[in-house]
Short mmCIF file of C-alpha atoms and ligand atoms in Angstrom, two decimals:
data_model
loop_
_atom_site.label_atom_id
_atom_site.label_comp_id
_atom_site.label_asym_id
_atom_site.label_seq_id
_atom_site.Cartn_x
_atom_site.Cartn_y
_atom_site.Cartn_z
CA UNK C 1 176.26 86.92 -14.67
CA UNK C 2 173.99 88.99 -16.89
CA UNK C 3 171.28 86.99 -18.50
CA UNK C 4 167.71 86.90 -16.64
CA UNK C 5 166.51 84.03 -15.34
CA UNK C 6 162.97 83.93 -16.24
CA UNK C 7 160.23 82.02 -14.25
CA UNK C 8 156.68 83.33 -13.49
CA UNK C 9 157.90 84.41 -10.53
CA UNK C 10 160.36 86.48 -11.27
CA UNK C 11 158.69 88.18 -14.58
CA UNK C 12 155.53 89.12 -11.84
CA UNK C 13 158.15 91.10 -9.96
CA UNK C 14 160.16 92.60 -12.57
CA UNK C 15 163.19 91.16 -11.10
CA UNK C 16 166.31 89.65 -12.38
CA UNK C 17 166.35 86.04 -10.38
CA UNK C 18 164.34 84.06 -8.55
CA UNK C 19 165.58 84.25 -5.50
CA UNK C 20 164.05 85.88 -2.61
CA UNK C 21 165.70 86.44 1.26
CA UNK C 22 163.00 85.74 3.45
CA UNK C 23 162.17 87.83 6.36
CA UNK C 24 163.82 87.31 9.75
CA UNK C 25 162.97 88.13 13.27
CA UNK C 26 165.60 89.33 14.39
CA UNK C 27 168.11 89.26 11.16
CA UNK C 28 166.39 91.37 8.62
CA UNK C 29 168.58 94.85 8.59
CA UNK C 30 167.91 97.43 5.39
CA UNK C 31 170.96 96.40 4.03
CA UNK C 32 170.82 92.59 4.13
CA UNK C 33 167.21 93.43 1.91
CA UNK C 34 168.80 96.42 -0.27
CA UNK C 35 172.07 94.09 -1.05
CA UNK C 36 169.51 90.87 -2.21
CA UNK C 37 167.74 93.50 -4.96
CA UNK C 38 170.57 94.98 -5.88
CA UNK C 39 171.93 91.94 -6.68
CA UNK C 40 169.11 90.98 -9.09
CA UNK C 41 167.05 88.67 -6.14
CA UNK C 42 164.33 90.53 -3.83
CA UNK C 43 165.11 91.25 -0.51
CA UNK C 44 162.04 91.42 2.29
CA UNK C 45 161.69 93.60 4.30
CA UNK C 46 160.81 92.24 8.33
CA UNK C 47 158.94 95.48 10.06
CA UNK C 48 159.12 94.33 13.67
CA UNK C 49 162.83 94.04 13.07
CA UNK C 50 163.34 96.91 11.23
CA UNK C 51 162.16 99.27 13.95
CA UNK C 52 162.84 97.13 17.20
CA UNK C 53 166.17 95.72 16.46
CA UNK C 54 167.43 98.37 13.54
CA UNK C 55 165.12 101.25 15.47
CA UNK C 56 164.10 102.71 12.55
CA UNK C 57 160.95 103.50 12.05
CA UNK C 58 159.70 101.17 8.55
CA UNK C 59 159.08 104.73 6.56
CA UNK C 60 162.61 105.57 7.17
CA UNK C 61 163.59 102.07 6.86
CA UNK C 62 162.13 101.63 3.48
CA UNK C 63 163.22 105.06 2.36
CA UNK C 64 166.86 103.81 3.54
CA UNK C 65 166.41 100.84 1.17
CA UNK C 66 165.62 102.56 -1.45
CA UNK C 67 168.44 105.23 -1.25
CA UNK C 68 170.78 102.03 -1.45
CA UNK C 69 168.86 100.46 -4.00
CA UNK C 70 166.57 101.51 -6.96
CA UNK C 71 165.54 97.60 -7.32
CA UNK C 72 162.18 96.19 -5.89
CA UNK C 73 161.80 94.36 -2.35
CA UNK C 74 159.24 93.36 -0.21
CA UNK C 75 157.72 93.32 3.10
CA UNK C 76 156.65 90.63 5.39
CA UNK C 77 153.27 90.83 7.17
CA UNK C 78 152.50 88.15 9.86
CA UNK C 79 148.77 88.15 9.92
CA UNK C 80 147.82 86.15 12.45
CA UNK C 81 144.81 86.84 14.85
CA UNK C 82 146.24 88.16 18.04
CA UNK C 83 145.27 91.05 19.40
CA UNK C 84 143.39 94.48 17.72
CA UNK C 85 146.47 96.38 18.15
CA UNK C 86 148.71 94.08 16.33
CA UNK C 87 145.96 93.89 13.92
CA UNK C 88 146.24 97.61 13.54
CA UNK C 89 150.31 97.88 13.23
CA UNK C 90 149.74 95.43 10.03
CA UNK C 91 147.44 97.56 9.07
CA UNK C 92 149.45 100.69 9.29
CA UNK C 93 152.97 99.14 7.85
CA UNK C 94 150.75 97.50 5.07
CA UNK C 95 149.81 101.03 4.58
CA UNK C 96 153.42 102.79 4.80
CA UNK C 97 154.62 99.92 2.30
CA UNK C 98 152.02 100.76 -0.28
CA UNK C 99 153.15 104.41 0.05
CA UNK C 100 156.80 104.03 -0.02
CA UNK C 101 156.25 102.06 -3.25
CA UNK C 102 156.69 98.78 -2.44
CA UNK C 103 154.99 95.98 -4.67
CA UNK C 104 155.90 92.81 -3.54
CA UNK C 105 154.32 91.11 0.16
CA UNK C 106 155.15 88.20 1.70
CA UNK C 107 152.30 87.35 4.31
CA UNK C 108 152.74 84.43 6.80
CA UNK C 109 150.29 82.83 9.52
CA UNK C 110 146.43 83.49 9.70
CA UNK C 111 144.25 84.57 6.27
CA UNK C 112 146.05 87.07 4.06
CA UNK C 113 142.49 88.31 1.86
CA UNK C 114 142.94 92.34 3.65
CA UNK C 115 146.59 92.77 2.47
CA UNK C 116 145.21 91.40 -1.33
CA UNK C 117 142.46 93.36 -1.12
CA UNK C 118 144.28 96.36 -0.78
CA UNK C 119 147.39 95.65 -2.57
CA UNK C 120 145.72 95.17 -5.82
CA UNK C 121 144.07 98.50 -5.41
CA UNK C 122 147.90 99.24 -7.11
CA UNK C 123 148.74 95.55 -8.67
CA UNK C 124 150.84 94.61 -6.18
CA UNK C 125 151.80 91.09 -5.70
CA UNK C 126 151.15 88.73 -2.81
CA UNK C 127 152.59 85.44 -1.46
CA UNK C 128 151.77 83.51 1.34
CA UNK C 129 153.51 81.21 3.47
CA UNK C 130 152.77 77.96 4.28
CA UNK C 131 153.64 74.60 5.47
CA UNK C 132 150.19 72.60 4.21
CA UNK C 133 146.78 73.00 1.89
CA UNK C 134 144.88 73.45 4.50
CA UNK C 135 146.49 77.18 4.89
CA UNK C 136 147.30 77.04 0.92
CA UNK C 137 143.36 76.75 0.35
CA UNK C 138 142.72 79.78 3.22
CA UNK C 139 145.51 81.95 0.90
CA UNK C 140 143.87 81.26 -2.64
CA UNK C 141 140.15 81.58 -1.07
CA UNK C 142 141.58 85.24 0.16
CA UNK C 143 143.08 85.57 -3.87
CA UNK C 144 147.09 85.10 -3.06
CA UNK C 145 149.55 85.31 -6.41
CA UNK C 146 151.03 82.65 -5.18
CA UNK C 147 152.16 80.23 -2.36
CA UNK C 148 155.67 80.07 -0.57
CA UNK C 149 156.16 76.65 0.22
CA UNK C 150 158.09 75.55 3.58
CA UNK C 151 159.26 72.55 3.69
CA UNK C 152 160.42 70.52 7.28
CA UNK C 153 163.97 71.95 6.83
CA UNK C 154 163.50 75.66 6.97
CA UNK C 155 164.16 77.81 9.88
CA UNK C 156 162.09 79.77 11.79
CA UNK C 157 158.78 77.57 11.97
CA UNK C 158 159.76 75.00 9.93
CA UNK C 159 157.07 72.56 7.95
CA UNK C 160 156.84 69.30 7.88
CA UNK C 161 156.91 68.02 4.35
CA UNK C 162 160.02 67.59 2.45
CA UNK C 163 160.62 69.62 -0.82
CA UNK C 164 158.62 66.95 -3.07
CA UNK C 165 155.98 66.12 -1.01
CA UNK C 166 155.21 69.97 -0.95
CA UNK C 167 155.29 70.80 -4.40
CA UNK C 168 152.45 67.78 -4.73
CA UNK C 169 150.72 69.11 -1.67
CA UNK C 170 150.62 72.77 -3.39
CA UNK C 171 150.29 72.08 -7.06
CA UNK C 172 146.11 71.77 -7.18
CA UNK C 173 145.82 75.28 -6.10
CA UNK C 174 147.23 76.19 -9.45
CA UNK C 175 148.95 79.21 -8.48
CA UNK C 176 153.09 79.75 -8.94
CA UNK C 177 154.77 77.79 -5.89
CA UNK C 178 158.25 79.18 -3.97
CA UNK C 179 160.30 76.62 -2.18
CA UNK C 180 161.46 77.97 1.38
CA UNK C 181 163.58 76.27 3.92
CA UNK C 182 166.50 74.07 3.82
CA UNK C 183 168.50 75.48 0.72
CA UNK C 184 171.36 76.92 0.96
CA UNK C 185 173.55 75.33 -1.60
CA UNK C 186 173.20 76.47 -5.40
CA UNK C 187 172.50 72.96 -6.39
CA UNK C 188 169.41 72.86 -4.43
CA UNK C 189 168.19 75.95 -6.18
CA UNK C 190 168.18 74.41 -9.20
CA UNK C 191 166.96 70.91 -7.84
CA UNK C 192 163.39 73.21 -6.91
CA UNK C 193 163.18 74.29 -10.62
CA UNK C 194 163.96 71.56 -11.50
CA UNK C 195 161.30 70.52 -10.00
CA UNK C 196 158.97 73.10 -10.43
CA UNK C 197 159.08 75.80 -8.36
CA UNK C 198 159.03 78.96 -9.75
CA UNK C 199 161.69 80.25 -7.46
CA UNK C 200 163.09 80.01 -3.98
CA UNK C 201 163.36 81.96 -0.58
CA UNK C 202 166.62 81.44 1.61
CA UNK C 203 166.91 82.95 5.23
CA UNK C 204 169.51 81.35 6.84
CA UNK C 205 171.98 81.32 3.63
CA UNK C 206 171.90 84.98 4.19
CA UNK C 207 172.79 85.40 7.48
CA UNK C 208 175.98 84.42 6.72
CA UNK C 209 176.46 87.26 4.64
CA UNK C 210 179.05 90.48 5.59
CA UNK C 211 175.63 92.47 4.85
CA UNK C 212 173.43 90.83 7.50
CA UNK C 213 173.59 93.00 11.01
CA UNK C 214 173.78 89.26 12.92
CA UNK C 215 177.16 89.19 15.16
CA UNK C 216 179.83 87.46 13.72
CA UNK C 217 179.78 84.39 16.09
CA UNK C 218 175.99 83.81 14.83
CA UNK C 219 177.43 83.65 11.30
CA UNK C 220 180.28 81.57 12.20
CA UNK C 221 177.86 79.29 14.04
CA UNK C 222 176.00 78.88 10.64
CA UNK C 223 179.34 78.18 9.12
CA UNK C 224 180.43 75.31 11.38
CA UNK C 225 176.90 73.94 12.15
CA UNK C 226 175.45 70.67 10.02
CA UNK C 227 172.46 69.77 9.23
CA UNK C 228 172.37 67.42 12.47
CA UNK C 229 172.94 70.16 15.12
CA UNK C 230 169.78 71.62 14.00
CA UNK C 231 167.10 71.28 16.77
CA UNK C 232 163.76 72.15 17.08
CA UNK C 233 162.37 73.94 20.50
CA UNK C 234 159.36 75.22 21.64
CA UNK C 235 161.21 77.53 24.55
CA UNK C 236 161.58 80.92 22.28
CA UNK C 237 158.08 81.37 21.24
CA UNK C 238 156.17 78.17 22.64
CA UNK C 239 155.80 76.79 19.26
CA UNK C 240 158.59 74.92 17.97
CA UNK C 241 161.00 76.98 15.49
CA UNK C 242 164.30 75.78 14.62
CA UNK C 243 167.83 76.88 16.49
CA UNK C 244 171.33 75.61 16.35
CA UNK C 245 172.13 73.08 19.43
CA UNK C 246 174.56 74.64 22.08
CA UNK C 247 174.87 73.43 25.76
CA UNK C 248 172.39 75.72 26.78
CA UNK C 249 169.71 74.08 24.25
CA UNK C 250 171.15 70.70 25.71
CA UNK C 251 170.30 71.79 29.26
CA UNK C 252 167.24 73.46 28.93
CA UNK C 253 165.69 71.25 26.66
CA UNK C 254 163.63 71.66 24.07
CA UNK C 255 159.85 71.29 25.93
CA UNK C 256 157.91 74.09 27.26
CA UNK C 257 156.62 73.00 30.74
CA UNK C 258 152.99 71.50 31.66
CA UNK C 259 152.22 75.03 32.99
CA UNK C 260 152.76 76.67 30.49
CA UNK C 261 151.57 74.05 27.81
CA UNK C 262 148.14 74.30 29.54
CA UNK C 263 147.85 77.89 28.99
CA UNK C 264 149.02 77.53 25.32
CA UNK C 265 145.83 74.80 24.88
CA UNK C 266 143.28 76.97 27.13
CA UNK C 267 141.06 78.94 24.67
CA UNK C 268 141.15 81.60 27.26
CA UNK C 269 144.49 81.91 28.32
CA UNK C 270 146.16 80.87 24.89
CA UNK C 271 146.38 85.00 23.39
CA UNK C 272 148.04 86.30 26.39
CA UNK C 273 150.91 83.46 26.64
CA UNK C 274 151.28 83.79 23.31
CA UNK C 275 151.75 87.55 23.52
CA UNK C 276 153.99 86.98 26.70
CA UNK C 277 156.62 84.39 25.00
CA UNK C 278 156.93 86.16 21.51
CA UNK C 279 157.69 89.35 24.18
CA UNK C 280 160.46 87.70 25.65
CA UNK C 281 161.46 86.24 22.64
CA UNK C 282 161.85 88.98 20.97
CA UNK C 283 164.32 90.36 23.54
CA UNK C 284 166.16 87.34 23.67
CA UNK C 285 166.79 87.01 19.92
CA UNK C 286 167.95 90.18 19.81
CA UNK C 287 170.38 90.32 22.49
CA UNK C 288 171.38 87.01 21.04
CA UNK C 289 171.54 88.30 17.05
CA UNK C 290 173.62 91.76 17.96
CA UNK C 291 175.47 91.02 20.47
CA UNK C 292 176.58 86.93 19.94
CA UNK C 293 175.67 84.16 21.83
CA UNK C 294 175.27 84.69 26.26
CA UNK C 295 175.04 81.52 28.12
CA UNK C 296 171.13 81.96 27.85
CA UNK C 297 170.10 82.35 24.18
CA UNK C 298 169.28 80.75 21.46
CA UNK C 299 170.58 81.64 17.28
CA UNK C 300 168.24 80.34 14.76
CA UNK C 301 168.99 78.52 11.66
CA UNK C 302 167.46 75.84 9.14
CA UNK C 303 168.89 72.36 7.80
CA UNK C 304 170.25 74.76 5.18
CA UNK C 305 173.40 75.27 7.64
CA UNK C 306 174.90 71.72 5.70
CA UNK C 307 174.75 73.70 2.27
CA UNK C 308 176.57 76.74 3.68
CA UNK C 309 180.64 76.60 4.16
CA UNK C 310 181.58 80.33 4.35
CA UNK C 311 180.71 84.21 5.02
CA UNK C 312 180.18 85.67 1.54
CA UNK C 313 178.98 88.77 0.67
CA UNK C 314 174.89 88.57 -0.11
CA UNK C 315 176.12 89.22 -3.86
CA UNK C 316 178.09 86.37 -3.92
CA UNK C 317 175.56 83.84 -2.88
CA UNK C 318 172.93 84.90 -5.47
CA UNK C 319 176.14 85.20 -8.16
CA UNK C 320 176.93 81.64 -7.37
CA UNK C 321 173.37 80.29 -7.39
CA UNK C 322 172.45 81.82 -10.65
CA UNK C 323 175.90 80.65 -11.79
CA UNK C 324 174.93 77.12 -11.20
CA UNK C 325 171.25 77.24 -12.71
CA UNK C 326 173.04 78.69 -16.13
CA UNK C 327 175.55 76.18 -16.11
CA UNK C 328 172.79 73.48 -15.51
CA UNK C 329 170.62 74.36 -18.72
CA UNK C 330 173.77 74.84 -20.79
C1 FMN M 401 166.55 83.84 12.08
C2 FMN M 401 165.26 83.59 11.37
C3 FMN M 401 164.19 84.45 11.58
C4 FMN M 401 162.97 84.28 10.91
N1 FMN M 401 161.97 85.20 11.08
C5 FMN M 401 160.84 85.12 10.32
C6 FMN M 401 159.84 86.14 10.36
O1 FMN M 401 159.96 87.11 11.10
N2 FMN M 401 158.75 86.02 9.56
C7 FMN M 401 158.60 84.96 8.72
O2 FMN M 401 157.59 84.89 8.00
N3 FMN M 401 159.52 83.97 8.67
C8 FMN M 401 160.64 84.04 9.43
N4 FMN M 401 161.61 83.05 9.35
C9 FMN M 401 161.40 81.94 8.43
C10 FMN M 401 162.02 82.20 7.08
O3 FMN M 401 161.50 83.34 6.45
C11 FMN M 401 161.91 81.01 6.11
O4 FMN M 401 160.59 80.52 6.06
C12 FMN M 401 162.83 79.88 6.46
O5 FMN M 401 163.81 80.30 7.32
C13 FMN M 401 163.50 79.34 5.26
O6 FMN M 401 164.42 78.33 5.62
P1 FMN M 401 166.00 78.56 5.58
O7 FMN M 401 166.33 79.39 6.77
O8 FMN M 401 166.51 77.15 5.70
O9 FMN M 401 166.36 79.22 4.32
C14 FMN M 401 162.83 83.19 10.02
C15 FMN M 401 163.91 82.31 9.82
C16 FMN M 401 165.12 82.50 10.47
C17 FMN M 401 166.26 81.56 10.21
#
């Protein structure tokens, strides 16, 4: 496959498809992101993975990337309110980003307007994540490029609108719209054109890559899993993000306690448990993503798992996606 596909998306980023591999917690590695570019999509970058599960420090990371690739990625930048030295890491990998070259963020949670300010200091672009125009109208106040729509299928923190409902939710900010969460067939790619979109962003699809550092039972999980074993629980990070259901989801459920549900509501306690369970959970899911399933963990996927029969390499999937949009217009 040869011939662009050209949406607004992908002419802002200079790249071949529209097609982006969303930033994962723990299943980001350099050459999951390098391997998406190369193949003509953009691959983003996940920092907190990059030097706590990958332990490289992002600098390195990104000039790894780019000694695999010569293509653009991007970098994910969670900019949620939490404490000043979070705040500050942001800060400093927005920073390191902007050095190493990279032109393309994807920023989820809280008010993005800091990263835009300063990434159009050198035209970068920005997108922001989100599941509703309440956040949408936060992002284009702060002067976003455009919004990355999730709908309730995705993985990670999943949204709660389908993939229509969210394209009419997001269309009066007037801004390009990405469709996250729940693809991960090539027919659904072209169903979000289709509809609209200007592109999409897959996570889970591209776990089950040879590229992605996940162990091999996570991606064979992926493989077997449909779209009904996907659960939603609130015992990684205390907000609800979407796993796979083994025995161990079945016994533990999927509740957080009253305890600890009371210090999630308490204005003055809600920071610190916050900080405490995205600790643990960050431990967890990487024990879990590099080392396969123990009897205590948890491997998160999307709905997408029903559109996803086999281990591919990351080239394949966007060769077979693009393959379908061509053959859809022809
Ligand atoms: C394992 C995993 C880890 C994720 N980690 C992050 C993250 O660190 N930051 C983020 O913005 N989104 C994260 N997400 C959410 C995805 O970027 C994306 O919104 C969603 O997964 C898309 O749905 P899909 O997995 O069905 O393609 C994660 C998703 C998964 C499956």
């Amino acid at each position: 496959v040869t011939e662009r596909i050209s949406t607004i998306f992908s002419d802002q980023l200079g790249i071949d498809y529209p097609i982006v591999c969303g930033a994962m917690f723990p299943c980001s590695n350099p050459e999951l992101v390098a391997a998406v570019s190369e193949a003509g999509g953009i691959g983003v970058v996940q920092p907190l993975s990059m030097e706590f599960i990958y332990e490289r420090k992002l600098r390195d990371g990104l000039r790894f990337i780019r000694s695999l690739t010569d293509k653009p990625y991007g970098v994910n930048l969670t900019v949620e309110k939490s404490s000043t030295r979070y705040a500050e890491r942001m800060e400093r990998y927005l920073n390191i980003a902007l050095e190493e070259g990279c032109r393309f963020f994807v920023t989820s949670l809280g008010k993005p307007d800091w990263v835009v300010k300063k990434a159009k200091e050198v035209d970068a672009i920005v997108y922001h994540k989100c599941t509703l125009a309440k956040h949408a109208a936060k992002a284009c106040a702060g002067g976003v490029d455009g919004l990355i729509g999730v709908t309730e299928r995705g993985g990670g923190h999943a949204g709660v609108l389908s993939m229509e409902k969210l394209y009419e939710e997001l269309t009066p900010f007037k801004v390009p719209l990405i469709c996250a969460g729940g693809i991960g067939a090539p027919h659904e790619f072209v169903a979000a054109l289709n509809m609209g979109y200007q592109g999409i962003l897959m996570s889970t699809r591209f776990i089950a890559t040879y590229e992605c550092g996940a162990a091999q039972d996570y991606k064979e999980a992926i493989v077997r899993a449909s779209e009904d074993d996907i659960v939603h629980t609130e015992r990684v990070t205390g907000v609800p993000i979407a796993v796979i259901r083994t025995p161990y989801v079945d016994k533990v459920g999927t509740k957080i306690g009253p305890i600890a549900r009371f210090l999630f509501n308490h204005p003055r306690t809600k920071g610190w448990i916050r900080a405490y369970y995205n600790a643990i959970a960050g431990w967890r899911l990487k024990r879990s993503s590099l080392k396969g399933l123990s009897t205590r963990d948890f491997y998160q996927a999307g709905k997408s798992v029903s559109g996803i029969s086999s281990i591919v390499s990351a080239k394949s999937v966007v060769d077979s996606f693009v393959a379908e949009a061509k053959r859809a217009v022809s």
